[in-house]
PDB file of C-alpha atoms in Angstrom:
ATOM      1  CA  MET A   1      11.013  76.826  18.226  1.00 65.00           C
ATOM      2  CA  LEU A   2      13.973  75.331  20.011  1.00 62.00           C
ATOM      3  CA  ARG A   3      12.213  72.058  19.960  1.00 70.00           C
ATOM      4  CA  SER A   4      11.727  72.214  16.169  1.00 64.00           C
ATOM      5  CA  LEU A   5      15.392  73.123  15.731  1.00 54.00           C
ATOM      6  CA  LEU A   6      16.514  70.158  17.864  1.00 55.00           C
ATOM      7  CA  LEU A   7      14.306  67.789  15.884  1.00 58.00           C
ATOM      8  CA  LEU A   8      15.743  69.100  12.639  1.00 59.00           C
ATOM      9  CA  LEU A   9      19.310  68.628  13.891  1.00 60.00           C
ATOM     10  CA  LEU A  10      18.485  65.170  15.158  1.00 58.00           C
ATOM     11  CA  ALA A  11      16.979  64.238  11.784  1.00 61.00           C
ATOM     12  CA  LEU A  12      20.138  65.472   9.986  1.00 59.00           C
ATOM     13  CA  ALA A  13      22.401  63.583  12.395  1.00 61.00           C
ATOM     14  CA  LEU A  14      20.433  60.371  12.016  1.00 58.00           C
ATOM     15  CA  SER A  15      20.304  60.628   8.239  1.00 59.00           C
ATOM     16  CA  SER A  16      24.091  60.361   8.112  1.00 56.00           C
ATOM     17  CA  CYS A  17      23.813  57.023   9.971  1.00 52.00           C
ATOM     18  CA  ILE A  18      21.392  55.515   7.529  1.00 55.00           C
ATOM     19  CA  LEU A  19      23.086  53.193   5.082  1.00 51.00           C
ATOM     20  CA  LEU A  20      21.573  52.247   1.859  1.00 54.00           C
ATOM     21  CA  VAL A  21      21.824  48.516   1.277  1.00 55.00           C
ATOM     22  CA  GLU A  22      21.097  47.057  -2.092  1.00 60.00           C
ATOM     23  CA  ASP A  23      19.355  43.736  -2.255  1.00 62.00           C
ATOM     24  CA  GLU A  24      21.264  40.971  -4.002  1.00 66.00           C
ATOM     25  CA  PRO A  25      19.819  40.252  -7.386  1.00 68.00           C
ATOM     26  CA  GLN A  26      17.345  37.393  -7.309  1.00 73.00           C
ATOM     27  CA  ARG A  27      18.597  34.189  -8.894  1.00 74.00           C
ATOM     28  CA  PRO A  28      16.108  32.420 -11.104  1.00 75.00           C
ATOM     29  CA  VAL A  29      14.400  29.554  -9.330  1.00 73.00           C
ATOM     30  CA  GLN A  30      15.239  26.191 -10.870  1.00 74.00           C
ATOM     31  CA  PRO A  31      12.171  24.023 -11.410  1.00 75.00           C
ATOM     32  CA  VAL A  32      12.097  20.946  -9.226  1.00 73.00           C
ATOM     33  CA  GLN A  33      12.477  17.791 -11.267  1.00 73.00           C
ATOM     34  CA  PRO A  34      10.116  14.983 -10.300  1.00 74.00           C
ATOM     35  CA  VAL A  35      11.830  12.060  -8.629  1.00 68.00           C
ATOM     36  CA  THR A  36      11.493   8.800 -10.485  1.00 71.00           C
ATOM     37  CA  PRO A  37      10.931   5.958  -8.028  1.00 71.00           C
ATOM     38  CA  VAL A  38      13.493   3.194  -8.182  1.00 66.00           C
ATOM     39  CA  THR A  39      12.257  -0.367  -8.284  1.00 62.00           C
ATOM     40  CA  PRO A  40      14.442  -2.517  -6.038  1.00 56.00           C
ATOM     41  CA  VAL A  41      15.996  -5.504  -7.716  1.00 52.00           C
ATOM     42  CA  GLN A  42      15.581  -8.735  -5.834  1.00 51.00           C
ATOM     43  CA  PRO A  43      18.861 -10.627  -6.006  1.00 52.00           C
ATOM     44  CA  SER A  44      18.404 -14.081  -7.367  1.00 57.00           C
ATOM     45  CA  ILE A  45      19.232 -16.817  -4.909  1.00 64.00           C
ATOM     46  CA  VAL A  46      21.531 -19.425  -6.309  1.00 63.00           C
ATOM     47  CA  THR A  47      21.965 -22.944  -5.103  1.00 63.00           C
ATOM     48  CA  PRO A  48      25.252 -23.660  -3.379  1.00 68.00           C
ATOM     49  CA  GLY A  49      25.947 -26.513  -5.828  1.00 65.00           C
ATOM     50  CA  PRO A  50      26.500 -28.553  -7.680  1.00 81.00           C
ATOM     51  CA  GLY A  51      28.154 -30.569  -4.992  1.00 89.00           C
ATOM     52  CA  SER A  52      27.620 -31.978  -1.538  1.00 92.00           C
ATOM     53  CA  PHE A  53      27.113 -29.646   1.421  1.00 92.00           C
ATOM     54  CA  THR A  54      26.730 -30.341   5.125  1.00 92.00           C
ATOM     55  CA  TYR A  55      24.345 -28.031   6.967  1.00 94.00           C
ATOM     56  CA  ARG A  56      24.353 -27.611  10.724  1.00 96.00           C
ATOM     57  CA  CYS A  57      20.772 -27.052  11.843  1.00 96.00           C
ATOM     58  CA  SER A  58      18.682 -26.610  14.933  1.00 95.00           C
ATOM     59  CA  GLY A  59      17.674 -30.221  15.378  1.00 91.00           C
ATOM     60  CA  GLY A  60      20.622 -31.935  13.694  1.00 93.00           C
ATOM     61  CA  THR A  61      22.862 -32.113  10.654  1.00 93.00           C
ATOM     62  CA  LEU A  62      21.742 -32.441   7.059  1.00 94.00           C
ATOM     63  CA  VAL A  63      23.781 -33.454   4.009  1.00 93.00           C
ATOM     64  CA  VAL A  64      22.446 -32.077   0.728  1.00 93.00           C
ATOM     65  CA  ASN A  65      23.844 -33.080  -2.654  1.00 94.00           C
ATOM     66  CA  TYR A  66      22.885 -30.499  -5.280  1.00 93.00           C
ATOM     67  CA  LEU A  67      22.764 -32.431  -8.540  1.00 93.00           C
ATOM     68  CA  ASP A  68      22.180 -29.336 -10.690  1.00 90.00           C
ATOM     69  CA  SER A  69      20.340 -26.017 -10.337  1.00 85.00           C
ATOM     70  CA  ASN A  70      16.948 -27.778 -10.442  1.00 91.00           C
ATOM     71  CA  SER A  71      17.355 -30.908  -8.322  1.00 94.00           C
ATOM     72  CA  LEU A  72      18.993 -32.207  -5.185  1.00 94.00           C
ATOM     73  CA  ARG A  73      19.315 -35.337  -3.141  1.00 95.00           C
ATOM     74  CA  LEU A  74      19.378 -35.329   0.631  1.00 93.00           C
ATOM     75  CA  PHE A  75      19.825 -38.012   3.244  1.00 89.00           C
ATOM     76  CA  TYR A  76      17.318 -37.829   6.078  1.00 88.00           C
ATOM     77  CA  ASP A  77      15.564 -40.333   8.315  1.00 85.00           C
ATOM     78  CA  GLY A  78      17.746 -43.209   7.072  1.00 88.00           C
ATOM     79  CA  ALA A  79      17.006 -42.788   3.367  1.00 90.00           C
ATOM     80  CA  PHE A  80      17.883 -40.665   0.352  1.00 93.00           C
ATOM     81  CA  GLN A  81      15.227 -38.251  -0.872  1.00 95.00           C
ATOM     82  CA  ASN A  82      15.196 -36.691  -4.358  1.00 96.00           C
ATOM     83  CA  LEU A  83      13.710 -33.196  -4.511  1.00 96.00           C
ATOM     84  CA  GLY A  84      13.054 -30.918  -7.476  1.00 95.00           C
ATOM     85  CA  LEU A  85      12.993 -27.134  -7.638  1.00 94.00           C
ATOM     86  CA  VAL A  86       9.419 -25.798  -7.468  1.00 95.00           C
ATOM     87  CA  ARG A  87      10.019 -22.094  -6.667  1.00 91.00           C
ATOM     88  CA  ARG A  88      12.884 -19.596  -6.983  1.00 87.00           C
ATOM     89  CA  SER A  89      11.514 -16.482  -5.301  1.00 84.00           C
ATOM     90  CA  PRO A  90      11.634 -15.204  -2.616  1.00 86.00           C
ATOM     91  CA  THR A  91      13.453 -18.374  -1.550  1.00 89.00           C
ATOM     92  CA  LEU A  92      14.503 -21.547  -3.297  1.00 92.00           C
ATOM     93  CA  LEU A  93      11.991 -24.282  -2.594  1.00 94.00           C
ATOM     94  CA  PHE A  94      12.741 -27.903  -3.430  1.00 96.00           C
ATOM     95  CA  SER A  95      10.085 -30.522  -2.916  1.00 96.00           C
ATOM     96  CA  GLY A  96       9.596 -34.237  -3.395  1.00 94.00           C
ATOM     97  CA  GLY A  97       6.878 -36.327  -1.790  1.00 89.00           C
ATOM     98  CA  ALA A  98       6.531 -35.324   1.842  1.00 94.00           C
ATOM     99  CA  TYR A  99       9.960 -33.608   1.956  1.00 96.00           C
ATOM    100  CA  THR A 100      10.582 -29.893   1.385  1.00 96.00           C
ATOM    101  CA  TRP A 101      13.907 -28.037   1.534  1.00 96.00           C
ATOM    102  CA  GLU A 102      13.769 -24.240   1.617  1.00 95.00           C
ATOM    103  CA  TRP A 103      16.942 -22.171   1.143  1.00 92.00           C
ATOM    104  CA  THR A 104      17.090 -18.365   1.599  1.00 91.00           C
ATOM    105  CA  GLY A 105      20.664 -17.939   0.423  1.00 87.00           C
ATOM    106  CA  SER A 106      22.088 -18.085   3.941  1.00 89.00           C
ATOM    107  CA  ARG A 107      19.668 -20.251   5.947  1.00 94.00           C
ATOM    108  CA  GLY A 108      17.611 -23.321   5.236  1.00 95.00           C
ATOM    109  CA  ALA A 109      14.865 -25.492   6.690  1.00 97.00           C
ATOM    110  CA  LEU A 110      13.702 -29.052   6.085  1.00 97.00           C
ATOM    111  CA  SER A 111      10.033 -29.951   6.444  1.00 96.00           C
ATOM    112  CA  VAL A 112       8.521 -33.413   6.435  1.00 96.00           C
ATOM    113  CA  GLY A 113       4.782 -33.671   5.888  1.00 95.00           C
ATOM    114  CA  GLY A 114       4.398 -29.911   6.386  1.00 94.00           C
ATOM    115  CA  ARG A 115       6.192 -29.934   9.766  1.00 96.00           C
ATOM    116  CA  VAL A 116       9.617 -28.286  10.130  1.00 96.00           C
ATOM    117  CA  VAL A 117      12.054 -30.907  11.408  1.00 96.00           C
ATOM    118  CA  LEU A 118      15.345 -29.040  10.865  1.00 96.00           C
ATOM    119  CA  SER A 119      15.539 -25.240  10.998  1.00 96.00           C
ATOM    120  CA  ASN A 120      18.102 -22.452  10.959  1.00 97.00           C
ATOM    121  CA  CYS A 121      20.376 -24.598   8.775  1.00 96.00           C
ATOM    122  CA  ALA A 122      23.658 -22.959   7.761  1.00 94.00           C
ATOM    123  CA  LEU A 123      26.806 -24.080   5.995  1.00 89.00           C
TER     124      LEU A 123
END
């Protein structure tokens, strides 16, 4: 009997320690919007011209005279070479006969007969 009485008192004492906590109201879940992929825009590479530019390259120096946005004239191997624009992307590529000048916007390379003769050319 004493045991039952102690349990009853303990239950009453503990009930005064119990706090009732209300849950916060649930906020409505916002639907996730699908992400639209962004297509990167490739910047267009422009020729440094018109005008004459001297490039310092691995293998020597090259003078290029940009006549307009589609043609240039360079002096290499003791003669002038006229080259026309054949490609704009991903790099500018000028070609004429055996000579090819490729310009990335910051670096260039000259090839003769498919072999790179001047590389890492910079203004």
